[in-house]
Short mmCIF file of C-alpha atoms in Angstrom, two decimals:
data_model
loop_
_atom_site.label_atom_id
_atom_site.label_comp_id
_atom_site.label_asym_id
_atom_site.label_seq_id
_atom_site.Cartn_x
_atom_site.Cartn_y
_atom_site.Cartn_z
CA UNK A 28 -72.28 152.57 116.89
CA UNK A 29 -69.66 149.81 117.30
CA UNK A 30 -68.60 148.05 120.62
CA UNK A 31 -65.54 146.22 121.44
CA UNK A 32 -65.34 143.71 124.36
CA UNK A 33 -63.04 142.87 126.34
CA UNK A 34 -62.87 139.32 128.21
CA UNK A 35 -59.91 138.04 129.80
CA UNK A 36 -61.76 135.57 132.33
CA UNK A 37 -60.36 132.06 133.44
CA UNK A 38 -63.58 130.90 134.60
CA UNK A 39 -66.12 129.14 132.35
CA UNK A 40 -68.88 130.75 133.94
CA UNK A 41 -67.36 133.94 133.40
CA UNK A 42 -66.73 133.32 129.78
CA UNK A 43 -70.17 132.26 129.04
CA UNK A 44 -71.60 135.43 131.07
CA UNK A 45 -69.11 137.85 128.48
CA UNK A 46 -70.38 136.07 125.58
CA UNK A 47 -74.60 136.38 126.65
CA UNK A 48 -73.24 139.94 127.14
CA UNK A 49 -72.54 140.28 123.66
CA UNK A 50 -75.81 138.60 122.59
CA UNK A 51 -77.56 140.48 124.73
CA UNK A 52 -76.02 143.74 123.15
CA UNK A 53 -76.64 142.11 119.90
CA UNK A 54 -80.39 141.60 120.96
CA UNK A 55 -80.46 145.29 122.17
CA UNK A 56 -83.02 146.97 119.26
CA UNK A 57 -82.74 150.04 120.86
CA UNK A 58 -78.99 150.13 119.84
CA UNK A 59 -78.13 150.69 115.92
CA UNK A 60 -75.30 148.55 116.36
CA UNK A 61 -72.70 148.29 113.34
CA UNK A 62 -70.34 146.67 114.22
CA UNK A 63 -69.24 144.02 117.64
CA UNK A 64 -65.77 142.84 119.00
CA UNK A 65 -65.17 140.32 121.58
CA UNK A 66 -61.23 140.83 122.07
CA UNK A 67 -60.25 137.36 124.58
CA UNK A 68 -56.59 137.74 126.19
CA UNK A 69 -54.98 136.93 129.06
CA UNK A 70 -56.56 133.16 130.68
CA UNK A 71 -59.90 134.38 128.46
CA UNK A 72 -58.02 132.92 125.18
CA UNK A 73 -58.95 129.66 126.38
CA UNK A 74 -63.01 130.19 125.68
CA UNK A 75 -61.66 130.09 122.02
CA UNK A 76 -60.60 126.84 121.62
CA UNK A 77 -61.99 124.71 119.70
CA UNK A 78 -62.88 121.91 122.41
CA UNK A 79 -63.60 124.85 125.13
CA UNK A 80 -66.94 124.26 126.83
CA UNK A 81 -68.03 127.75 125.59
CA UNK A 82 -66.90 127.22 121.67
CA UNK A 83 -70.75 126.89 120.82
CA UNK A 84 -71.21 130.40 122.36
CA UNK A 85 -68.44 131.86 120.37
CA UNK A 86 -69.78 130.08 117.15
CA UNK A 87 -73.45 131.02 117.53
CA UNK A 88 -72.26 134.71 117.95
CA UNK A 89 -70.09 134.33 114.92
CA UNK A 90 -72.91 133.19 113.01
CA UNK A 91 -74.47 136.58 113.33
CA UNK A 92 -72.54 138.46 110.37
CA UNK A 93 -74.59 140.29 108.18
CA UNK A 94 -73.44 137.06 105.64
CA UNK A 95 -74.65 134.15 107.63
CA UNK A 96 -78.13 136.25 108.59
CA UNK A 97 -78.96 137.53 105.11
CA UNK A 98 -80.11 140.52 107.12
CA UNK A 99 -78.17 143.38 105.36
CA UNK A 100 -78.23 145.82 108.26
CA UNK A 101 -76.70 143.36 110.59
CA UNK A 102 -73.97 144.38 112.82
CA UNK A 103 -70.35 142.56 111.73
CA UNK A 104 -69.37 140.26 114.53
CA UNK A 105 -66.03 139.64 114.81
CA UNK A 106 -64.16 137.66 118.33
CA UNK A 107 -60.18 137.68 118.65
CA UNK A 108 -57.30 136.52 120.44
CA UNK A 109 -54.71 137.56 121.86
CA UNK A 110 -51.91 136.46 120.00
CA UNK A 111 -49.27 136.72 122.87
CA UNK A 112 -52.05 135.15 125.21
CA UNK A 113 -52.34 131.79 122.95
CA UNK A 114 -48.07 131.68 122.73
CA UNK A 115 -48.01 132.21 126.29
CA UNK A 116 -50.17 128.92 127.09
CA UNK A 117 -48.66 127.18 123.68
CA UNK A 118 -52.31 127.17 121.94
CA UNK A 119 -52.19 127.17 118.19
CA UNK A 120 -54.24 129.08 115.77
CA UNK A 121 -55.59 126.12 114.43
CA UNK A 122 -57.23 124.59 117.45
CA UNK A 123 -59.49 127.46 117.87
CA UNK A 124 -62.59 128.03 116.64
CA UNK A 125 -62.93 128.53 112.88
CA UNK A 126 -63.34 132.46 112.11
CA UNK A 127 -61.62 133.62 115.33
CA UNK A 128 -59.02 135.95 114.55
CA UNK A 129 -55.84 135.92 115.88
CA UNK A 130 -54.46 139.34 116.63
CA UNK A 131 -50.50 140.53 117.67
CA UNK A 132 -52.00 141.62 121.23
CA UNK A 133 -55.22 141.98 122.85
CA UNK A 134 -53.95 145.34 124.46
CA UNK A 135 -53.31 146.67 120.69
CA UNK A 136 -56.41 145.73 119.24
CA UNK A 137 -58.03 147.47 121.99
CA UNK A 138 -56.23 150.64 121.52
CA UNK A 139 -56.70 150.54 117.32
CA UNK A 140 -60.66 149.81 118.18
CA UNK A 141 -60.92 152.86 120.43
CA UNK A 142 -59.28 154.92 118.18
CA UNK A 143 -61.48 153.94 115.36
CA UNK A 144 -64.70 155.04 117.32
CA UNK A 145 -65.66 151.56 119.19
CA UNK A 146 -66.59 151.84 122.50
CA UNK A 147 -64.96 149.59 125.31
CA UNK A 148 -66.88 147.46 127.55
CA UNK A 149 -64.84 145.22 129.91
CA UNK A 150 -67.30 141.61 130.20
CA UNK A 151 -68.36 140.19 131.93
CA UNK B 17 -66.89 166.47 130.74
CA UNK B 18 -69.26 163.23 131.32
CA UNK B 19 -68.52 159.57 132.39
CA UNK B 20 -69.79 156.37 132.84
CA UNK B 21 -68.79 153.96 135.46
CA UNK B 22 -69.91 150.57 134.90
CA UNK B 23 -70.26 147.86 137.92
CA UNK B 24 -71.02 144.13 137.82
CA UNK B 25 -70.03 142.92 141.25
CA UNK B 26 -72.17 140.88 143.29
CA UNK B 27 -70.24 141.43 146.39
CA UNK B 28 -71.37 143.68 148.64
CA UNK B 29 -68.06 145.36 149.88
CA UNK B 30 -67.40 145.61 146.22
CA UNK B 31 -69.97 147.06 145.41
CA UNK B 32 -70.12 149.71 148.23
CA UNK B 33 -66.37 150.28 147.05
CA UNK B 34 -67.71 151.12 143.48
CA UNK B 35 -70.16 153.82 144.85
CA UNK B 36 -67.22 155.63 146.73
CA UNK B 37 -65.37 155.32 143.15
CA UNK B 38 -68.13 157.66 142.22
CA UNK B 39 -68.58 159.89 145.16
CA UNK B 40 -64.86 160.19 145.07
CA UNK B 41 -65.11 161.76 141.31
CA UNK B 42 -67.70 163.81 142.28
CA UNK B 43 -65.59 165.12 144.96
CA UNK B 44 -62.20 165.44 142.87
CA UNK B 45 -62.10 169.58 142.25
CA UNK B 46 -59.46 168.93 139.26
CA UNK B 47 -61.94 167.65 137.21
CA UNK B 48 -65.24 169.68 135.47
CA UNK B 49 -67.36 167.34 135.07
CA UNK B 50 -70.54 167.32 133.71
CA UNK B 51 -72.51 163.94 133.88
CA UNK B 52 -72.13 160.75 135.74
CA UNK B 53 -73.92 157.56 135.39
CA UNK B 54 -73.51 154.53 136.87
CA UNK B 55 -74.65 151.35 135.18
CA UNK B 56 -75.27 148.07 136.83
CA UNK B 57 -75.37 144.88 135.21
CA UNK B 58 -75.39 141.98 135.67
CA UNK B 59 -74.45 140.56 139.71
CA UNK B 60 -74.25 144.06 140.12
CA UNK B 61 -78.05 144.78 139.91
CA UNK B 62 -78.59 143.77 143.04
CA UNK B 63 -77.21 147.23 144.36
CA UNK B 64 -79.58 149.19 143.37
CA UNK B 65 -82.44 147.29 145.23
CA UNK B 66 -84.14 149.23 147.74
CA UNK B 67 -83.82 147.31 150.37
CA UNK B 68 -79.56 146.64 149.93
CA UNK B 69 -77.23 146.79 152.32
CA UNK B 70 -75.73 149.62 149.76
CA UNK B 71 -78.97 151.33 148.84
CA UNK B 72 -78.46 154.68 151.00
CA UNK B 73 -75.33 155.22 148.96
CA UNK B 74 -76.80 154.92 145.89
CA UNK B 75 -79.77 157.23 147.44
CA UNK B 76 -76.80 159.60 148.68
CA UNK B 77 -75.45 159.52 145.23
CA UNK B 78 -78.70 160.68 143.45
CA UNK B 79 -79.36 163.16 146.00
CA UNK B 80 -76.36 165.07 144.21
CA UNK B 81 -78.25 166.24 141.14
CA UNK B 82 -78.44 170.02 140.78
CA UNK B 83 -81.97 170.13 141.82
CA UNK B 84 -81.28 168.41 144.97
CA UNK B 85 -78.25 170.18 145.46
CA UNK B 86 -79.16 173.77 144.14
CA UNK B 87 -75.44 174.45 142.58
CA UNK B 88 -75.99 175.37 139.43
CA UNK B 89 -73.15 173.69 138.10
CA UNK B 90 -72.94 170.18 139.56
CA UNK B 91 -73.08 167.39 137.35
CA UNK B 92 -76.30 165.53 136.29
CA UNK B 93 -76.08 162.18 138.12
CA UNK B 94 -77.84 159.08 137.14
CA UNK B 95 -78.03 155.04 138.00
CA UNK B 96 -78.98 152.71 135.77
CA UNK B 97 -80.00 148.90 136.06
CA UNK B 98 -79.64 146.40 133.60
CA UNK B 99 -83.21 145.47 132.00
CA UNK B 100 -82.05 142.10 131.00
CA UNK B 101 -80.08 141.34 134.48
CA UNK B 102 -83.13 142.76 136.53
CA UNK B 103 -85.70 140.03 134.46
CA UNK B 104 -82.83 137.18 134.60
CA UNK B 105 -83.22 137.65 138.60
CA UNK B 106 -86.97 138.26 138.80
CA UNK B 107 -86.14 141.89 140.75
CA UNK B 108 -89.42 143.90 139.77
CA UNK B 109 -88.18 147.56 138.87
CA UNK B 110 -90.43 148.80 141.90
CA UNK B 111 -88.58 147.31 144.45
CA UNK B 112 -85.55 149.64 143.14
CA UNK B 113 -83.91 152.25 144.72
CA UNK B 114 -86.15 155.20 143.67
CA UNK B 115 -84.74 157.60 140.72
CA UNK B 116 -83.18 154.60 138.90
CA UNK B 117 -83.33 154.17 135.64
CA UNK B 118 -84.24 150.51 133.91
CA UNK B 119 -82.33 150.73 130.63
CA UNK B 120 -82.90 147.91 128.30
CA UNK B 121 -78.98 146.58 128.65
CA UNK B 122 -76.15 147.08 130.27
CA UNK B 123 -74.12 146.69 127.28
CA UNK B 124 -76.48 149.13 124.97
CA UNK B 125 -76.59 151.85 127.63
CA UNK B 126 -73.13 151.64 128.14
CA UNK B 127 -72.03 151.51 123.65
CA UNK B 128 -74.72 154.63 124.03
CA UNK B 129 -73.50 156.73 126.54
CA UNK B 130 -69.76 156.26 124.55
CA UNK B 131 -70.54 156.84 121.25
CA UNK B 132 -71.98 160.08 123.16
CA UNK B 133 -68.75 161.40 124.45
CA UNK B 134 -69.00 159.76 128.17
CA UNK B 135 -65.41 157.99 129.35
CA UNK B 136 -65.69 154.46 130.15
CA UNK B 137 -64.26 153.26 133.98
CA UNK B 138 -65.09 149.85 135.43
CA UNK B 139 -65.25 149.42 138.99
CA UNK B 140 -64.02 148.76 141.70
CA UNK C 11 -52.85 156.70 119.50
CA UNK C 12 -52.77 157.11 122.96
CA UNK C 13 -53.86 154.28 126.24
CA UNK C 14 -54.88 154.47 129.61
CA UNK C 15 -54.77 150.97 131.61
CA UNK C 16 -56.36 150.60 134.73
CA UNK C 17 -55.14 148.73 137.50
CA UNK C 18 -57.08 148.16 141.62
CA UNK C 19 -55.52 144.66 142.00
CA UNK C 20 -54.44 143.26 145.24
CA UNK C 21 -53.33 140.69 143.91
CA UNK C 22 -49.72 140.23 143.19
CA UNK C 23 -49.72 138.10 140.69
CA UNK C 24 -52.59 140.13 139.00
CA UNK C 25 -50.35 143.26 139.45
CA UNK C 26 -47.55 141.57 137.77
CA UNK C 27 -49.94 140.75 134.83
CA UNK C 28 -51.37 144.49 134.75
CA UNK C 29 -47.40 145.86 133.94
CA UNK C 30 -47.11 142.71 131.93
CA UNK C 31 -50.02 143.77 129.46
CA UNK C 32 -48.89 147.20 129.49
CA UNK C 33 -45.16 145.85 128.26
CA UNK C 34 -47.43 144.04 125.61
CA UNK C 35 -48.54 146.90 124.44
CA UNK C 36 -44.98 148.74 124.15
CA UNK C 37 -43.86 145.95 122.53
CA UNK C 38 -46.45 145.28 120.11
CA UNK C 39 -45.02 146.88 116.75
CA UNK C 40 -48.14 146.51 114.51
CA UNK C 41 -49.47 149.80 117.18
CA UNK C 42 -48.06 153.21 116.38
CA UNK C 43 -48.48 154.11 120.06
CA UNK C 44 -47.69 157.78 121.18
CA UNK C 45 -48.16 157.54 124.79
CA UNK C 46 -49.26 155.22 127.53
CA UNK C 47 -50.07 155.62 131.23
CA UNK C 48 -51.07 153.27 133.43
CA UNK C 49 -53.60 154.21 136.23
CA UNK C 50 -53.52 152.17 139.49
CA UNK C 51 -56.18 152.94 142.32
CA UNK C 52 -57.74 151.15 145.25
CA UNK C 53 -55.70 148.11 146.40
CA UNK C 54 -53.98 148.17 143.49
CA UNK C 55 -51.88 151.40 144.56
CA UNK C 56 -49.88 149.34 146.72
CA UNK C 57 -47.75 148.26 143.02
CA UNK C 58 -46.44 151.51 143.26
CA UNK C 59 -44.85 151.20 146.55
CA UNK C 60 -41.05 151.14 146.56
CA UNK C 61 -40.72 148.19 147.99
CA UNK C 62 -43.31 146.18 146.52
CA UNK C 63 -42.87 142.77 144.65
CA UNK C 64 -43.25 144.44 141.24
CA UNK C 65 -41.23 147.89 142.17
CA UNK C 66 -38.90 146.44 139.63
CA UNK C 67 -41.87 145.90 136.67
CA UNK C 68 -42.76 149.47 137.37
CA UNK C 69 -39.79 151.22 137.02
CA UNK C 70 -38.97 148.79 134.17
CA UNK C 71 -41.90 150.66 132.79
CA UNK C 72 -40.54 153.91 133.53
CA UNK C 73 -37.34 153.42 131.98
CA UNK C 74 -38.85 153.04 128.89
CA UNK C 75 -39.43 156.68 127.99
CA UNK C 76 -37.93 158.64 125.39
CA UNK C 77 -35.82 160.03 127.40
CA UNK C 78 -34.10 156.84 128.47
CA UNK C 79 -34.67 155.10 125.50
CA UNK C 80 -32.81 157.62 123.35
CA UNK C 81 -35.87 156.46 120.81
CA UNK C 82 -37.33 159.65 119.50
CA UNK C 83 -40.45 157.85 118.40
CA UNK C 84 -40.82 155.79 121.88
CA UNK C 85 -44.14 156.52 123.32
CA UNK C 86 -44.26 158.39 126.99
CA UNK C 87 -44.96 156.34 129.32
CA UNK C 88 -46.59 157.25 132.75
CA UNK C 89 -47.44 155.28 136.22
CA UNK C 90 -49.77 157.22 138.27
CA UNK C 91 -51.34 156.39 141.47
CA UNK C 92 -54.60 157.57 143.23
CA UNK C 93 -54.10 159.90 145.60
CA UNK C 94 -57.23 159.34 147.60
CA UNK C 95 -56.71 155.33 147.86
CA UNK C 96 -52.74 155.97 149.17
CA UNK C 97 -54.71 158.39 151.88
CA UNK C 98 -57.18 155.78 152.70
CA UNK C 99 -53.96 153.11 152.75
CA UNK C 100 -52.14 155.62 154.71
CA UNK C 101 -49.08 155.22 152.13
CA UNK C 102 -47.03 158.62 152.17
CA UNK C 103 -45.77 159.63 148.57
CA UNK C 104 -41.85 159.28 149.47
CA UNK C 105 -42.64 155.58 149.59
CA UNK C 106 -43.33 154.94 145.73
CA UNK C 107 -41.50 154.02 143.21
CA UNK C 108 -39.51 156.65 141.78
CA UNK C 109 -40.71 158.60 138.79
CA UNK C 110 -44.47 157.53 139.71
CA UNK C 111 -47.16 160.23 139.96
CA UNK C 112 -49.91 161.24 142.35
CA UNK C 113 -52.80 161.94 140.77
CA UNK C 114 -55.87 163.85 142.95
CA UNK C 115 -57.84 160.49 141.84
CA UNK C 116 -57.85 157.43 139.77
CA UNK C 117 -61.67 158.64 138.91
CA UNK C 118 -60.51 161.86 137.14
CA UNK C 119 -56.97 160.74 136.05
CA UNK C 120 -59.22 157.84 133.79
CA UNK C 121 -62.04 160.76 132.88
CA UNK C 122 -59.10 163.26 131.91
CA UNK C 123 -57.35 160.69 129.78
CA UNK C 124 -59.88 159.54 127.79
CA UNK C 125 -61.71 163.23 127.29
CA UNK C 126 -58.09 163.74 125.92
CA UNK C 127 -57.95 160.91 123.14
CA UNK C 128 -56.66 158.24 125.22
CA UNK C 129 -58.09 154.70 125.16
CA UNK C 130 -59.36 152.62 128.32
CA UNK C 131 -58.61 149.46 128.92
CA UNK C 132 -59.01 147.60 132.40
CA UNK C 133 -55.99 145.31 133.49
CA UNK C 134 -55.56 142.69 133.93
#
């Protein structure tokens, strides 16, 4: 199963609560997980940056790929960003955290996931 | 066809507002539905309680399975509570509305219940 | 591929935001999107209302179908609105927007769509 999720919270609280949501799906062995999303747009973008009080969240969950974990059967972890979002509030790509992916809209990326099987759970 | 409506609201009108979301699809005729659940996660959990200020409405909403209801043909109706939100608030699964369901996340349920053919609606 | 966007904000500026993700999406070339609707119910029905601050965003919207486009490959596009939460809002369908539909409920509009193909994805 794969799972894409969708943040587009302001508040830091928020942010922090949509990425234990994704841990906690992560940490869910009753789900054979292959693959996990985290799509920020919208004021969400901001839990991305580099300096954002949350950045440690979105690196920890990053270091999950099957890579960093040795663990072959690991899900992929991937976390993206709205590309219009970051124009929008003039953040470049290169003050956000390093492996975030920077995609042309978080609205697209969440129609090609669902259309390539992921599920869709809006977080938090 | 089946659907899963997912609710993390800690407010109490919202959350009474999410229940009529469901006991308004439950009463559209246009649609032949099959299933409904309705996960709580999250703030949300604290719906499902039975002692809530919402807790006859989620009673009123599990009294529409087709045992309870004898039609044949209604749709299977379930609520479920968030394992990991239930522990994170120290609500004991007996003090729970009786008839729901403790799934072990919010976010595994709800990947499950997708990748099983169920649409996806957040409310309110 | 095919997207459903769901709107129950109150919130002007949140409403504005909804149409503005769903112009996102039209305008986001990397998507090879056949056909959007966008599904507003609870307070967020009262974006459909003719006179509303974002009548114009909506019919903005509208205008974009084939039709008016002249595009052959332009994506539909739909606005529908709840017909149970204009009832409960006491909003008579000669007061929307032009062009907009009623739909029996937001509920089964959302369960239709995405039994159907279409994605989900909650807005703002």
């Amino acid at each position: 199963m794969r799972t894409a999720l969708h943040c587009s919270a302001g508040d830091v609280d928020d942010r922090r609560h949509a990425l234990a949501n994704a841990a906690n799906l992560l940490g869910d062995d009753t789900v054979a997980l292959d693959a996990l999303v985290v799509v920020f747009n919208g004021d969400g973008v901001g839990a991305v940056r580099a300096d954002s009080p949350v950045a440690d969240d979105v690196r920890g969950l990053l270091a999950r790929t099957p890579e960093e974990t040795a663990a072959p059967d690991a899900p992929t972890v991937e976390v993206c960003a709205c590309g219009n979002s970051l124009a929008g509030r003039d953040i470049p790509a290169d003050e956000l955290v390093y492996g975030v992916d920077v995609v042309s809209s978080g609205m697209g990326e969440l129609t090609r996931r669902q259309a390539d099987g992921y599920a869709y759970i809006r977080v938090p």
